[in-house]
mmCIF file of C-alpha atoms and ligand atoms in Angstrom:
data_model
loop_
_atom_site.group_PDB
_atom_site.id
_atom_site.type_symbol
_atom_site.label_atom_id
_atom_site.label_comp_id
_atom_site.label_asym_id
_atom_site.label_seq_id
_atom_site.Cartn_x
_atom_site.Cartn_y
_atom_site.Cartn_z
ATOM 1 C CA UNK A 1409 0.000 0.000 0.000
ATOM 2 C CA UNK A 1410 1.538 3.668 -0.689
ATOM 3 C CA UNK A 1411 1.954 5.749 2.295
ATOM 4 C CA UNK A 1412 -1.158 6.965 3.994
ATOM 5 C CA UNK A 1413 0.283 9.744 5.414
ATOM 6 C CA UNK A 1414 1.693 8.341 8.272
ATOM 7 C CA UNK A 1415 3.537 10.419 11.565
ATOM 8 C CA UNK A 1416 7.215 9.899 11.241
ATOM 9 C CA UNK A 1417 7.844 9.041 15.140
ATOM 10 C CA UNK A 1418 5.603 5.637 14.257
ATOM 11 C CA UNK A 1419 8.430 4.651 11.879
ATOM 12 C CA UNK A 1420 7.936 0.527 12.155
ATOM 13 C CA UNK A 1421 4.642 0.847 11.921
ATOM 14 C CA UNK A 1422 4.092 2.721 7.886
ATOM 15 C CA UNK A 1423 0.565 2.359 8.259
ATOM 16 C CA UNK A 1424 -2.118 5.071 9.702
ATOM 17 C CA UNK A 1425 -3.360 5.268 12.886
ATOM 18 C CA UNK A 1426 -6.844 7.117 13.144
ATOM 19 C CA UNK A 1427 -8.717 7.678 16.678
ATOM 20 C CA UNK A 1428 -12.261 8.506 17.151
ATOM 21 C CA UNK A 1429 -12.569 11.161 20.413
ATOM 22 C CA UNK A 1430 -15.415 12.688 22.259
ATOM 23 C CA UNK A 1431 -17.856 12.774 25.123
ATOM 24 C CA UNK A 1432 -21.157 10.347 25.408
ATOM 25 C CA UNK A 1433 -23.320 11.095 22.342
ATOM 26 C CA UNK A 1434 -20.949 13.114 20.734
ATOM 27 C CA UNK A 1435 -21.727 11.200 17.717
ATOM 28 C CA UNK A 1436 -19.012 8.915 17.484
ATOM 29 C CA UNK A 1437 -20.379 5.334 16.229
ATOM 30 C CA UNK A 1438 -22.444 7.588 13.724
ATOM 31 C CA UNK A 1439 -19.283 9.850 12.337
ATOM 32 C CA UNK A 1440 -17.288 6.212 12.640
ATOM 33 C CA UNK A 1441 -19.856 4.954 10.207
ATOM 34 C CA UNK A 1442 -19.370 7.546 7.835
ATOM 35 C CA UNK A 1443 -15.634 7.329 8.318
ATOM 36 C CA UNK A 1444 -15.771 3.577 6.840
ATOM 37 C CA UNK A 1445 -17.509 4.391 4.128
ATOM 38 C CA UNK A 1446 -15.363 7.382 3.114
ATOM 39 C CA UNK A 1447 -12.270 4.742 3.424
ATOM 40 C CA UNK A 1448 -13.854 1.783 1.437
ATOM 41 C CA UNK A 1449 -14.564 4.601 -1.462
ATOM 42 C CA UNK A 1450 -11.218 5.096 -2.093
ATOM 43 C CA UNK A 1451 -10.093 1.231 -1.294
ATOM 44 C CA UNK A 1452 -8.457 2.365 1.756
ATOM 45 C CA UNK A 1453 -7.078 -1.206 3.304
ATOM 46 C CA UNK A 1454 -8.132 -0.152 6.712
ATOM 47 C CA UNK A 1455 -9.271 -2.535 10.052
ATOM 48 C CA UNK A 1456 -12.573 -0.669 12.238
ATOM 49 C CA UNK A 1457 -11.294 -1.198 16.368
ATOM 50 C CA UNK A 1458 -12.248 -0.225 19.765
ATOM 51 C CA UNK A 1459 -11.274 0.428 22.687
ATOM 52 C CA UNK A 1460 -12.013 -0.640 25.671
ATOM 53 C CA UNK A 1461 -12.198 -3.701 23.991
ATOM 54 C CA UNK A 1462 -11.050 -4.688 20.466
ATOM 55 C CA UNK A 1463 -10.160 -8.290 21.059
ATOM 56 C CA UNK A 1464 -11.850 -11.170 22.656
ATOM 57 C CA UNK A 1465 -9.964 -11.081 26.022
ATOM 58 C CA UNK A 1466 -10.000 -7.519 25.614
ATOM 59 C CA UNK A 1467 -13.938 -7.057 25.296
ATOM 60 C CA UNK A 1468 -14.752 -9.087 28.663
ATOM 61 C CA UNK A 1469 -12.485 -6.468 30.221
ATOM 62 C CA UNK A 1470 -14.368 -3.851 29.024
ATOM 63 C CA UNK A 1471 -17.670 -5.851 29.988
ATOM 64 C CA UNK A 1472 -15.892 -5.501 33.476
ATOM 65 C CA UNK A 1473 -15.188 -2.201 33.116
ATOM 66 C CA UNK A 1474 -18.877 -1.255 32.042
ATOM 67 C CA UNK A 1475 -21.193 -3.149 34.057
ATOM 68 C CA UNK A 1476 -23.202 -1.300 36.687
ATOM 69 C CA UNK A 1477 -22.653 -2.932 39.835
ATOM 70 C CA UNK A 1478 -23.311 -2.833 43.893
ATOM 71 C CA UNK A 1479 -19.389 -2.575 44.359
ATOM 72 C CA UNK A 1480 -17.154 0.729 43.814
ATOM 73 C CA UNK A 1481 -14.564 0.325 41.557
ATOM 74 C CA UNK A 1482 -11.814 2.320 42.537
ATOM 75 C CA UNK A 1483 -10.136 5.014 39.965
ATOM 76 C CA UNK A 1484 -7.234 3.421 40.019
ATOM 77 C CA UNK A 1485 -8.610 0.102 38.977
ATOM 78 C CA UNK A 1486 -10.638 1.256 36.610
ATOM 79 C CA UNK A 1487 -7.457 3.225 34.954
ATOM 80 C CA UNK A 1488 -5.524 0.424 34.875
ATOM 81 C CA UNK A 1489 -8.253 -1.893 33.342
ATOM 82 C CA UNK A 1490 -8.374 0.487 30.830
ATOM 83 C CA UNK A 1491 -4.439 0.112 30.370
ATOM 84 C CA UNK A 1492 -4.837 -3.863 30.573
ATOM 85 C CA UNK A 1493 -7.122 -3.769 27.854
ATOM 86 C CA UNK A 1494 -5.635 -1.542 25.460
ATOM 87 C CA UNK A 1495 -2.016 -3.401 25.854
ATOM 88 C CA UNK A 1496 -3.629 -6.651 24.295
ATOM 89 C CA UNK A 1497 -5.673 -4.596 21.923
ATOM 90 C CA UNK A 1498 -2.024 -2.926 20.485
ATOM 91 C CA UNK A 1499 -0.294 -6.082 20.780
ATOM 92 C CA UNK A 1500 -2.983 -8.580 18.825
ATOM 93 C CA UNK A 1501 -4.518 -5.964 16.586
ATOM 94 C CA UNK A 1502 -3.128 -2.198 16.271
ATOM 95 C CA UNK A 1503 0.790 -3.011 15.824
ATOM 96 C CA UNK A 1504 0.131 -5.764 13.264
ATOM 97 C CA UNK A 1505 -2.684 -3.543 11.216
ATOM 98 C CA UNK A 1506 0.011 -0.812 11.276
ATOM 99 C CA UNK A 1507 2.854 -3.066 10.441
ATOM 100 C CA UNK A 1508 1.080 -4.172 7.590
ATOM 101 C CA UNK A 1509 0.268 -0.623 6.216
ATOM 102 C CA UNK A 1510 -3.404 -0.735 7.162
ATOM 103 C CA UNK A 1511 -5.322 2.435 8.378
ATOM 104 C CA UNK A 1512 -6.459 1.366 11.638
ATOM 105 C CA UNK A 1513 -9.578 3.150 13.005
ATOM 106 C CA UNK A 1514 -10.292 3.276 16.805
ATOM 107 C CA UNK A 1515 -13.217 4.205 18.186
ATOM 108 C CA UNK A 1516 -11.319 5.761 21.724
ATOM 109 C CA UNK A 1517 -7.855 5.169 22.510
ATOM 110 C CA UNK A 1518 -5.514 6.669 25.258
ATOM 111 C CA UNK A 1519 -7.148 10.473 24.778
ATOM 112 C CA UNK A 1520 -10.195 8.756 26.382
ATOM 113 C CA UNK A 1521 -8.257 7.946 29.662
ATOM 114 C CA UNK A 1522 -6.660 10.983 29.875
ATOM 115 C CA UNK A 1523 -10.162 12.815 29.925
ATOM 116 C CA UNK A 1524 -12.156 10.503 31.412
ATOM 117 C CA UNK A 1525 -9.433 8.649 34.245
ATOM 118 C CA UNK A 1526 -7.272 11.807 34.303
ATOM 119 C CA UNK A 1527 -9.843 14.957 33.940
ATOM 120 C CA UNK A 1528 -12.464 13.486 34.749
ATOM 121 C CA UNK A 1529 -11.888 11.027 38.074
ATOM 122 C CA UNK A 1530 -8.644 13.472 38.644
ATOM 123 C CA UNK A 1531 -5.652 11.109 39.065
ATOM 124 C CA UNK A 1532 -2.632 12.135 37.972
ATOM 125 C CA UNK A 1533 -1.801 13.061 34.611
ATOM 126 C CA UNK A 1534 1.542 12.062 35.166
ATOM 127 C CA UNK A 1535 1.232 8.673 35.921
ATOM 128 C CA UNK A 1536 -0.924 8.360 32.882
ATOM 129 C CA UNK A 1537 1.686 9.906 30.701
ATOM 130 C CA UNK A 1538 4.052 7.028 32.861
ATOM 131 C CA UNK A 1539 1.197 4.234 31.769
ATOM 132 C CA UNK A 1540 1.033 5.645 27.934
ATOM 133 C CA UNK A 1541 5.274 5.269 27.508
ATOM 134 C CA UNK A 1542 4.784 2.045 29.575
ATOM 135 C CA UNK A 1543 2.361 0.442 27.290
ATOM 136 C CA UNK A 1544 2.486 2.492 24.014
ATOM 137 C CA UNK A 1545 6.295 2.975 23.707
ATOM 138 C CA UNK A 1546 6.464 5.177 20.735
ATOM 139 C CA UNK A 1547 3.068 4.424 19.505
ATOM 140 C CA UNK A 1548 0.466 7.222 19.203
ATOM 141 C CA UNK A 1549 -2.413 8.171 17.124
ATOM 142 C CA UNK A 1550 -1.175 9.862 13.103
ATOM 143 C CA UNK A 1551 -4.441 11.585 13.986
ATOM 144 C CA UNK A 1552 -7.208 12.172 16.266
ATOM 145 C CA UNK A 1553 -10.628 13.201 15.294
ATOM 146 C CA UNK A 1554 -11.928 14.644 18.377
ATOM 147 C CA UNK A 1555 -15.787 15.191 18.093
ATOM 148 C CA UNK A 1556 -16.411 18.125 20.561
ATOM 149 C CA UNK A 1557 -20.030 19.421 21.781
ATOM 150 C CA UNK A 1558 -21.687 20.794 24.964
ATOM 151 C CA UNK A 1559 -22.164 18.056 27.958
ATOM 152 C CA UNK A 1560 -26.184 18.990 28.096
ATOM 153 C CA UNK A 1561 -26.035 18.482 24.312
ATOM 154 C CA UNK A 1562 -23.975 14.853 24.326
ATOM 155 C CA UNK A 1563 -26.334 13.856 27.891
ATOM 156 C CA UNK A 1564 -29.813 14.240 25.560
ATOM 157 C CA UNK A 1565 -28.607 12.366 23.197
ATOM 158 C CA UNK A 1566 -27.649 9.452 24.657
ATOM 159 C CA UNK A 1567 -30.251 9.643 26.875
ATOM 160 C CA UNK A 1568 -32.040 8.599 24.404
ATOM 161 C CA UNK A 1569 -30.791 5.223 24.371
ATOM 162 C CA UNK A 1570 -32.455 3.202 26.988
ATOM 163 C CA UNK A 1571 -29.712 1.722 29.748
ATOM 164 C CA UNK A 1572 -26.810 3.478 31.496
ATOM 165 C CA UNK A 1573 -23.528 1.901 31.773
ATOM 166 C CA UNK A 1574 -21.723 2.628 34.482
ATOM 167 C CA UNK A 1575 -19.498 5.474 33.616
ATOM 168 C CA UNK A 1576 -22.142 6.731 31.784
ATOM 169 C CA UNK A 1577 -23.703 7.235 35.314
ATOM 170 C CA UNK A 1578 -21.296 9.833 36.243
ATOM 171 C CA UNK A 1579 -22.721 13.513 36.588
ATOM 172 C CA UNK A 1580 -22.786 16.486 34.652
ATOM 173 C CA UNK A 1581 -19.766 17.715 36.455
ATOM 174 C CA UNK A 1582 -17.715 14.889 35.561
ATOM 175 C CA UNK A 1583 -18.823 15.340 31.874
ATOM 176 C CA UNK A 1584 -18.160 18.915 31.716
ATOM 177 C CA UNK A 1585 -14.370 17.967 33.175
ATOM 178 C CA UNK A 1586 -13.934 14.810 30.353
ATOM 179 C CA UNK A 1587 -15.035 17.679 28.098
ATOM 180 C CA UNK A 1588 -11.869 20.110 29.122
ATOM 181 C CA UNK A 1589 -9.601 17.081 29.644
ATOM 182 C CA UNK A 1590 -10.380 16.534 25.661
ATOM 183 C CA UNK A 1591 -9.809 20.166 24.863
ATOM 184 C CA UNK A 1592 -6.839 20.590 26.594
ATOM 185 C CA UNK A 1593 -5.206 17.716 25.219
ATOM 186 C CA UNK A 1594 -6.303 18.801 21.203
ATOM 187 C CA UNK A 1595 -4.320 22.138 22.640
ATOM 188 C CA UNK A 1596 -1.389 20.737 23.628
ATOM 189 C CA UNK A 1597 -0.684 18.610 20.864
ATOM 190 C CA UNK A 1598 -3.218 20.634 17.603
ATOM 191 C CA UNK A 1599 -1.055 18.573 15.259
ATOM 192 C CA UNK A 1600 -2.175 15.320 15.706
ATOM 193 C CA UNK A 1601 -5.883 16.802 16.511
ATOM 194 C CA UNK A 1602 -8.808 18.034 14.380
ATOM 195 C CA UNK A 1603 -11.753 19.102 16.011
ATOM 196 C CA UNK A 1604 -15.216 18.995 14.549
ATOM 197 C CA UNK A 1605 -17.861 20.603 15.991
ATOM 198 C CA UNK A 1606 -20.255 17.904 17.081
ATOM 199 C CA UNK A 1607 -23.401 20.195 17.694
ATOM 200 C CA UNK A 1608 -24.285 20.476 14.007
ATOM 201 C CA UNK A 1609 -26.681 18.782 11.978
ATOM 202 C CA UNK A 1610 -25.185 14.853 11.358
ATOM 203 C CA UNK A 1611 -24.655 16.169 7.214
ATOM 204 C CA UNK A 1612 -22.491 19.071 8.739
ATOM 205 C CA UNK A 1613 -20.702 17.165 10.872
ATOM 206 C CA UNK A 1614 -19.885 14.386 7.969
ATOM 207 C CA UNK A 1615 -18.719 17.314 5.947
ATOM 208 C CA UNK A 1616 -16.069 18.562 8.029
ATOM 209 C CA UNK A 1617 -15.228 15.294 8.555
ATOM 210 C CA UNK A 1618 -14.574 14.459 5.090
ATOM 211 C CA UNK A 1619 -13.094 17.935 4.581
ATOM 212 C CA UNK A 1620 -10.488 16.627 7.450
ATOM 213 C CA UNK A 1621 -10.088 13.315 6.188
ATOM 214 C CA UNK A 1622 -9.307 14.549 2.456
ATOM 215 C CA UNK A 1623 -6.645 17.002 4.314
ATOM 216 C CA UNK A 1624 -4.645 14.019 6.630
ATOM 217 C CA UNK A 1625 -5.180 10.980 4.840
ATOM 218 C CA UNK A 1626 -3.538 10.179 1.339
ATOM 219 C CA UNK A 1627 -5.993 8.709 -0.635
ATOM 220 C CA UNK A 1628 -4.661 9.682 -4.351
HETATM 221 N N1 T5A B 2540 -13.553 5.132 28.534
HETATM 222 C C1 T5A B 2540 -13.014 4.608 27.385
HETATM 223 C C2 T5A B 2540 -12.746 5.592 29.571
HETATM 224 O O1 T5A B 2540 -13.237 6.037 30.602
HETATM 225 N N2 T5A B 2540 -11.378 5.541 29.409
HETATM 226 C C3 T5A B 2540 -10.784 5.006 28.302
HETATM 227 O O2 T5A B 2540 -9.533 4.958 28.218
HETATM 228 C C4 T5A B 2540 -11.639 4.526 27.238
HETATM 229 C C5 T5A B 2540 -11.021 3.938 26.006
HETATM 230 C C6 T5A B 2540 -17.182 3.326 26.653
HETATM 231 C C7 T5A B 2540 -16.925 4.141 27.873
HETATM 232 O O3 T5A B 2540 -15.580 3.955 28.279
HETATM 233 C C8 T5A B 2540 -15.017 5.172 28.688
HETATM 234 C C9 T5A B 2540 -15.744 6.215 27.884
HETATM 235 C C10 T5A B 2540 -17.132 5.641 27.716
HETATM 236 O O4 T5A B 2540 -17.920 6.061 28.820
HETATM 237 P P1 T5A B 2540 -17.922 3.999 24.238
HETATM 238 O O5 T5A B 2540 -18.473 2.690 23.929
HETATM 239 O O6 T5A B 2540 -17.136 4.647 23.196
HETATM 240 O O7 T5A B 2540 -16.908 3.992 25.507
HETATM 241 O O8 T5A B 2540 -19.150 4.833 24.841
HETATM 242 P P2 T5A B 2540 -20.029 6.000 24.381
HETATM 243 O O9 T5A B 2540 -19.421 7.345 24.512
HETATM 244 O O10 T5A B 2540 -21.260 5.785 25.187
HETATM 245 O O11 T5A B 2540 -20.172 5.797 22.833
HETATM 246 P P3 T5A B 2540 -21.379 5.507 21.969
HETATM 247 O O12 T5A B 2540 -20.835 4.813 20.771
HETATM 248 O O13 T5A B 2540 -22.429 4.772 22.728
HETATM 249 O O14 T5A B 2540 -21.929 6.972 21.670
HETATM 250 P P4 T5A B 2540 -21.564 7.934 20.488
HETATM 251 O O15 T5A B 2540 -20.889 7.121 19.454
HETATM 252 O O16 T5A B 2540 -20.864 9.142 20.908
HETATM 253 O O17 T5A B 2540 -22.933 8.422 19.963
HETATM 254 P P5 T5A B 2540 -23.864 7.847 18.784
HETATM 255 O O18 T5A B 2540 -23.241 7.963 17.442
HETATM 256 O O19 T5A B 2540 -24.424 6.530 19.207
HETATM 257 O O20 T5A B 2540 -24.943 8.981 18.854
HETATM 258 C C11 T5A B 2540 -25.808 9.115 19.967
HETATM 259 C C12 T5A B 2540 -27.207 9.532 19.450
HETATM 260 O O21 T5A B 2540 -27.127 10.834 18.877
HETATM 261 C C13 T5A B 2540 -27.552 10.833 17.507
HETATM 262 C C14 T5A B 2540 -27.417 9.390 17.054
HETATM 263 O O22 T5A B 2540 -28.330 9.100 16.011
HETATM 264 C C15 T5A B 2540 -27.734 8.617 18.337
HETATM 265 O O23 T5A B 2540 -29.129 8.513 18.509
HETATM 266 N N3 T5A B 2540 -26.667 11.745 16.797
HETATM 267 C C16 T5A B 2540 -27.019 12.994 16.437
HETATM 268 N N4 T5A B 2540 -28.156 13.685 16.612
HETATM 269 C C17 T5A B 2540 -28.191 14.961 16.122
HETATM 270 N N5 T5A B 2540 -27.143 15.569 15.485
HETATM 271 C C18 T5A B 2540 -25.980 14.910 15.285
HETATM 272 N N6 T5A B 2540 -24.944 15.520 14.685
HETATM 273 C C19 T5A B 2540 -25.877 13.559 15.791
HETATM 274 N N7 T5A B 2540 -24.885 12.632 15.777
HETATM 275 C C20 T5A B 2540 -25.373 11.539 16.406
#
């Protein structure tokens, strides 16, 4: 495959490495949808991910992680499940996509536990940095796609559909930190992000998503 437009620093790995971001109903299975579609259009060899989750042993983590239940998970177990999963998801499924040239899409990755684990449940931002050189090495994201909107406008939405899990439990407050955690990281690093803004109309959003796509991805 010729070169997707890979970042340099991910030098064994000449494939592309594409992350879905944003708060609960920010849009992201929909825009993820769209995404696919854009890729297959232009024969874009690429693999659709996950995360929590992605591989078998991976996805009864994240059943773990998700379930509502009587007992309080701690922050720090919950962090590190997060970390537990997403080692076997880059091990068994992102490095070998990438190593093969595939795009690899990922619906969440390590942006997520910085806003949700970090902002959002306040541990240290350090020791997730200390966790994401642990587990990553060199590995990050070519680009993020982070899907921003107001909390009260991301909380309607999925209210809509039926049956908390249990982070999605959490309180406005809690959303409206995720929300800043995301922001702040797109500022430290605008690069590797593109922010869309999530609050339009679903055909707006898809075309500044496809306006983004045509920009980062080679696909000619
Ligand atoms: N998590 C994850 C962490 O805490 N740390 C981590 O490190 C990681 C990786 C699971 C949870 O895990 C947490 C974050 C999450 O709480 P998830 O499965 O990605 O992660 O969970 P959700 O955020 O709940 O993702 P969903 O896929 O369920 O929601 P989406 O994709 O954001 O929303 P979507 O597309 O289903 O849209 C919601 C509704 O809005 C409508 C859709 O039709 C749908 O009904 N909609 C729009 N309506 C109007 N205008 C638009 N532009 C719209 N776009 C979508």
């Amino acid at each position: 495959m010729s070169d997707l437009g890979h970042n340099s620093a991910n030098a064994d790995y000449p494939g592309f490495f594409l992350t879905v971001e944003g708060g609960e109903g920010a849009g992201k299975t929909t825009s993820i949808e769209f995404i696919s579609t854009w890729l297959k259009e232009r024969n874009i060899d690429f693999i659709q991910t996950r995360e929590p989750g992605g591989t078998p042993f991976a996805e009864r983590i994240r059943e773990l992680l998700l379930a509502p239940g009587d007992e309080k998970v701690a922050d720090m177990t919950e962090l590190l499940l997060m970390f537990a999963a997403r080692a076997q998801h880059i091990e068994s499924v992102i490095k070998p996509a990438l190593a093969a040239g595939k795009l690899v899409l990922s619906d969440r990755f390590t942006d997520a536990s910085f806003a949700y684990q970090g902002a959002g449940r306040g541990l240290s931002l350090k020791a997730l940095s200390t966790l994401e050189s642990l587990v990553q090495g060199e590995l990050r994201p070519d680009m993020t796609l982070l899907l921003d909107l107001p909390v009260e406008v991301g909380m309607a939405r999925a209210s809509g559909r039926g049956e908390l899990d249990r982070i999605e439990q959490e309180k406005t407050d809690f959303f409206v930190r995720v929300r800043q955690g995301y922001l702040a990281r797109a500022d430290d690093e605008p690069q590797r992000f593109e922010i869309v803004d999530a609050s339009q109309s679903i055909e707006n959003v898809q075309v500044a998503i496809a306006e983004v796509l045509g920009k980062r991805v080679n696909h000619g």
